[in-house]
Short mmCIF file of N, CA and C in Angstrom, two decimals:
data_model
loop_
_atom_site.label_atom_id
_atom_site.label_comp_id
_atom_site.label_asym_id
_atom_site.label_seq_id
_atom_site.Cartn_x
_atom_site.Cartn_y
_atom_site.Cartn_z
N MET Q 1 7.34 13.78 -1.26
CA MET Q 1 8.26 12.72 -1.58
C MET Q 1 8.03 11.75 -0.90
N LYS Q 2 7.44 12.12 0.30
CA LYS Q 2 7.11 11.27 1.45
C LYS Q 2 6.19 10.20 1.15
N ASN Q 3 4.94 10.57 0.31
CA ASN Q 3 3.73 10.07 0.11
C ASN Q 3 4.21 8.98 -0.63
N ASN Q 4 5.51 8.85 -1.43
CA ASN Q 4 5.69 7.67 -2.60
C ASN Q 4 6.91 7.02 -1.94
N THR Q 5 7.02 6.78 -0.78
CA THR Q 5 8.06 6.13 0.00
C THR Q 5 7.58 4.89 0.66
N ILE Q 6 7.81 3.58 0.69
CA ILE Q 6 7.65 2.99 1.68
C ILE Q 6 8.81 1.83 1.97
N SER Q 7 8.60 1.24 3.08
CA SER Q 7 9.63 0.16 3.99
C SER Q 7 10.18 -1.07 3.10
N ILE Q 8 10.86 -1.05 2.86
CA ILE Q 8 11.64 -2.80 2.39
C ILE Q 8 10.78 -3.65 2.81
N HIS Q 9 10.28 -3.62 3.91
CA HIS Q 9 9.49 -5.04 4.63
C HIS Q 9 7.85 -4.47 4.45
N THR Q 10 7.55 -3.41 3.60
CA THR Q 10 6.08 -3.45 3.50
C THR Q 10 5.40 -4.45 2.51
N SER Q 11 4.03 -5.14 2.85
CA SER Q 11 3.75 -6.24 1.83
C SER Q 11 3.46 -5.94 0.56
N VAL Q 12 3.69 -6.50 -0.40
CA VAL Q 12 3.05 -6.26 -1.81
C VAL Q 12 1.35 -5.76 -1.55
N GLN Q 13 0.73 -6.55 -0.69
CA GLN Q 13 -0.82 -5.94 -1.08
C GLN Q 13 -0.94 -4.06 -0.23
N GLN Q 14 0.14 -3.95 0.82
CA GLN Q 14 -0.17 -2.65 1.14
C GLN Q 14 0.63 -1.79 0.03
N ALA Q 15 1.32 -2.06 -0.87
CA ALA Q 15 2.16 -1.50 -1.81
C ALA Q 15 0.90 -1.20 -3.03
N LEU Q 16 0.45 -2.27 -3.20
CA LEU Q 16 -0.48 -2.04 -3.98
C LEU Q 16 -1.58 -0.97 -4.04
N ALA Q 17 -2.20 -1.12 -2.94
CA ALA Q 17 -3.30 -0.41 -2.46
C ALA Q 17 -2.30 1.34 -2.36
N ILE Q 18 -1.35 1.41 -2.34
CA ILE Q 18 -0.71 2.91 -2.24
C ILE Q 18 -0.76 3.21 -3.90
N LEU Q 19 -0.04 2.26 -4.65
CA LEU Q 19 0.27 2.52 -6.33
C LEU Q 19 -1.17 2.88 -6.52
N GLU Q 20 -2.18 2.30 -6.13
CA GLU Q 20 -3.50 2.66 -6.77
C GLU Q 20 -3.73 4.27 -7.22
N ASP Q 21 -3.27 4.99 -5.90
CA ASP Q 21 -3.49 6.51 -5.98
C ASP Q 21 -2.63 7.41 -6.88
N LEU Q 22 -1.32 6.42 -7.14
CA LEU Q 22 -0.26 7.48 -7.30
C LEU Q 22 -0.32 6.97 -8.96
N ASN Q 23 0.62 8.03 -9.88
CA ASN Q 23 0.94 7.83 -11.15
C ASN Q 23 2.21 7.83 -11.51
N PHE Q 24 3.13 7.32 -10.44
CA PHE Q 24 4.47 7.18 -10.48
C PHE Q 24 5.13 6.57 -9.65
N PRO Q 25 6.32 5.65 -9.37
CA PRO Q 25 6.60 4.51 -8.76
C PRO Q 25 7.17 4.79 -7.20
N LEU Q 26 6.65 3.86 -6.47
CA LEU Q 26 7.06 3.74 -5.31
C LEU Q 26 8.73 3.72 -4.98
N PHE Q 27 9.15 4.28 -3.97
CA PHE Q 27 10.43 4.64 -3.81
C PHE Q 27 10.79 3.84 -2.36
N VAL Q 28 11.70 2.42 -2.41
CA VAL Q 28 11.65 1.54 -1.57
C VAL Q 28 12.96 1.92 -0.37
N LEU Q 29 12.87 2.06 0.78
CA LEU Q 29 13.88 2.71 1.68
C LEU Q 29 14.12 1.48 2.73
N SER Q 30 15.58 1.38 2.78
CA SER Q 30 15.87 -0.09 3.75
C SER Q 30 15.66 0.80 5.15
N ASP Q 31 16.26 0.07 6.36
CA ASP Q 31 15.89 0.25 7.53
C ASP Q 31 16.52 1.71 7.83
N ASP Q 32 17.75 2.21 7.27
CA ASP Q 32 18.28 3.20 7.70
C ASP Q 32 17.84 4.12 6.75
N GLU Q 33 16.86 4.24 6.20
CA GLU Q 33 16.31 5.24 5.16
C GLU Q 33 16.77 5.57 3.96
N LYS Q 34 17.92 4.52 3.56
CA LYS Q 34 18.59 4.73 2.22
C LYS Q 34 17.30 4.02 0.99
N LEU Q 35 17.88 4.53 -0.17
CA LEU Q 35 16.83 4.34 -1.31
C LEU Q 35 17.70 2.92 -1.80
N VAL Q 36 16.90 1.73 -1.81
CA VAL Q 36 17.39 0.61 -2.28
C VAL Q 36 16.73 0.00 -3.49
N GLY Q 37 15.43 0.75 -3.90
CA GLY Q 37 14.58 0.09 -5.10
C GLY Q 37 13.82 0.98 -5.52
N THR Q 38 13.09 0.53 -6.57
CA THR Q 38 11.52 1.05 -6.93
C THR Q 38 10.77 0.02 -7.05
N LEU Q 39 9.30 0.25 -7.27
CA LEU Q 39 8.35 -0.60 -7.43
C LEU Q 39 6.98 0.15 -7.95
N THR Q 40 6.84 -0.49 -9.39
CA THR Q 40 5.40 -0.26 -9.99
C THR Q 40 4.71 -1.49 -10.12
N ASP Q 41 3.64 -0.91 -10.67
CA ASP Q 41 2.71 -2.17 -10.72
C ASP Q 41 3.14 -3.18 -11.85
N GLY Q 42 4.06 -3.03 -12.61
CA GLY Q 42 4.70 -3.96 -13.49
C GLY Q 42 5.50 -4.74 -12.84
N ASP Q 43 6.16 -4.08 -11.90
CA ASP Q 43 7.33 -4.99 -11.02
C ASP Q 43 6.13 -6.28 -10.56
N VAL Q 44 5.02 -5.69 -9.91
CA VAL Q 44 4.55 -6.66 -9.05
C VAL Q 44 3.82 -7.62 -9.86
N ARG Q 45 3.16 -7.27 -11.24
CA ARG Q 45 2.82 -8.07 -12.11
C ARG Q 45 3.88 -9.47 -12.66
N ARG Q 46 5.15 -8.55 -13.07
CA ARG Q 46 6.42 -9.72 -13.27
C ARG Q 46 6.52 -10.46 -11.89
N GLY Q 47 6.48 -10.22 -10.89
CA GLY Q 47 6.85 -11.11 -9.91
C GLY Q 47 5.78 -11.92 -9.79
N ILE Q 48 4.48 -11.92 -9.66
CA ILE Q 48 3.52 -12.59 -10.01
C ILE Q 48 3.65 -13.70 -10.95
N MET Q 49 3.77 -13.44 -12.06
CA MET Q 49 4.15 -14.25 -13.41
C MET Q 49 5.18 -14.83 -12.80
N GLY Q 50 6.32 -14.72 -12.05
CA GLY Q 50 7.60 -15.44 -11.96
C GLY Q 50 7.32 -16.31 -10.54
N GLY Q 51 6.08 -16.45 -10.26
CA GLY Q 51 6.04 -17.33 -8.99
C GLY Q 51 5.74 -16.81 -7.60
N LYS Q 52 5.99 -15.40 -7.72
CA LYS Q 52 5.97 -14.88 -6.35
C LYS Q 52 4.69 -14.27 -5.34
N SER Q 53 4.69 -14.47 -4.49
CA SER Q 53 3.27 -14.12 -3.70
C SER Q 53 3.02 -12.72 -3.13
N LEU Q 54 1.78 -12.55 -3.48
CA LEU Q 54 1.30 -11.28 -2.93
C LEU Q 54 1.57 -11.00 -1.17
N ASP Q 55 1.81 -11.99 -0.54
CA ASP Q 55 2.21 -12.05 0.96
C ASP Q 55 3.61 -11.76 0.97
N ASP Q 56 4.20 -11.75 0.09
CA ASP Q 56 5.79 -11.48 0.19
C ASP Q 56 5.81 -10.00 0.58
N THR Q 57 7.16 -9.50 0.90
CA THR Q 57 7.33 -7.92 0.96
C THR Q 57 7.62 -7.44 -0.35
N VAL Q 58 7.83 -6.51 -0.11
CA VAL Q 58 8.26 -5.64 -1.55
C VAL Q 58 9.50 -5.47 -1.97
N GLU Q 59 10.25 -6.41 -1.22
CA GLU Q 59 12.02 -6.48 -1.67
C GLU Q 59 12.15 -7.69 -2.46
N ALA Q 60 11.15 -8.61 -2.71
CA ALA Q 60 10.80 -9.74 -3.71
C ALA Q 60 10.67 -9.07 -4.73
N PHE Q 61 10.27 -7.93 -4.76
CA PHE Q 61 9.65 -7.91 -6.35
C PHE Q 61 10.19 -6.45 -6.84
N MET Q 62 11.14 -5.36 -6.08
CA MET Q 62 11.15 -4.19 -6.35
C MET Q 62 12.42 -4.10 -7.30
N HIS Q 63 12.53 -3.29 -8.06
CA HIS Q 63 13.68 -2.95 -8.88
C HIS Q 63 14.65 -2.14 -8.50
N ARG Q 64 15.87 -2.98 -8.66
CA ARG Q 64 17.17 -2.50 -7.87
C ARG Q 64 18.22 -1.97 -8.83
N SER Q 65 17.98 -2.13 -9.96
CA SER Q 65 18.96 -1.67 -10.91
C SER Q 65 18.07 -0.34 -11.34
N PHE Q 66 18.28 0.70 -10.49
CA PHE Q 66 17.32 1.97 -10.74
C PHE Q 66 18.40 2.95 -11.10
N ARG Q 67 17.94 4.24 -11.63
CA ARG Q 67 19.01 5.41 -11.85
C ARG Q 67 18.65 6.51 -11.10
N SER Q 68 18.97 7.34 -10.53
CA SER Q 68 18.86 8.32 -9.45
C SER Q 68 19.37 9.72 -9.88
N VAL Q 69 18.89 10.76 -9.64
CA VAL Q 69 19.73 12.06 -9.94
C VAL Q 69 19.53 12.95 -8.75
N MET Q 70 20.90 13.35 -8.37
CA MET Q 70 20.78 14.47 -7.25
C MET Q 70 20.35 15.73 -7.74
N ALA Q 71 19.62 16.12 -6.82
CA ALA Q 71 19.00 17.34 -7.09
C ALA Q 71 19.98 19.00 -6.38
#
């Protein structure tokens, strides 16, 4: 699970490099390591189309309304 988690401060360019090797979304963690969002390549595409920059952090692109399941 650690391989698909990133910090909320990660740049979108770094996140895209990680996403390239994965077949599932990235989980975005806050500074206190709480799950605050998910990120897919589709989220990045929609953000760019909406005027956001690849220099922004994933916080600007992430999906905040996600569902999670407790194991």
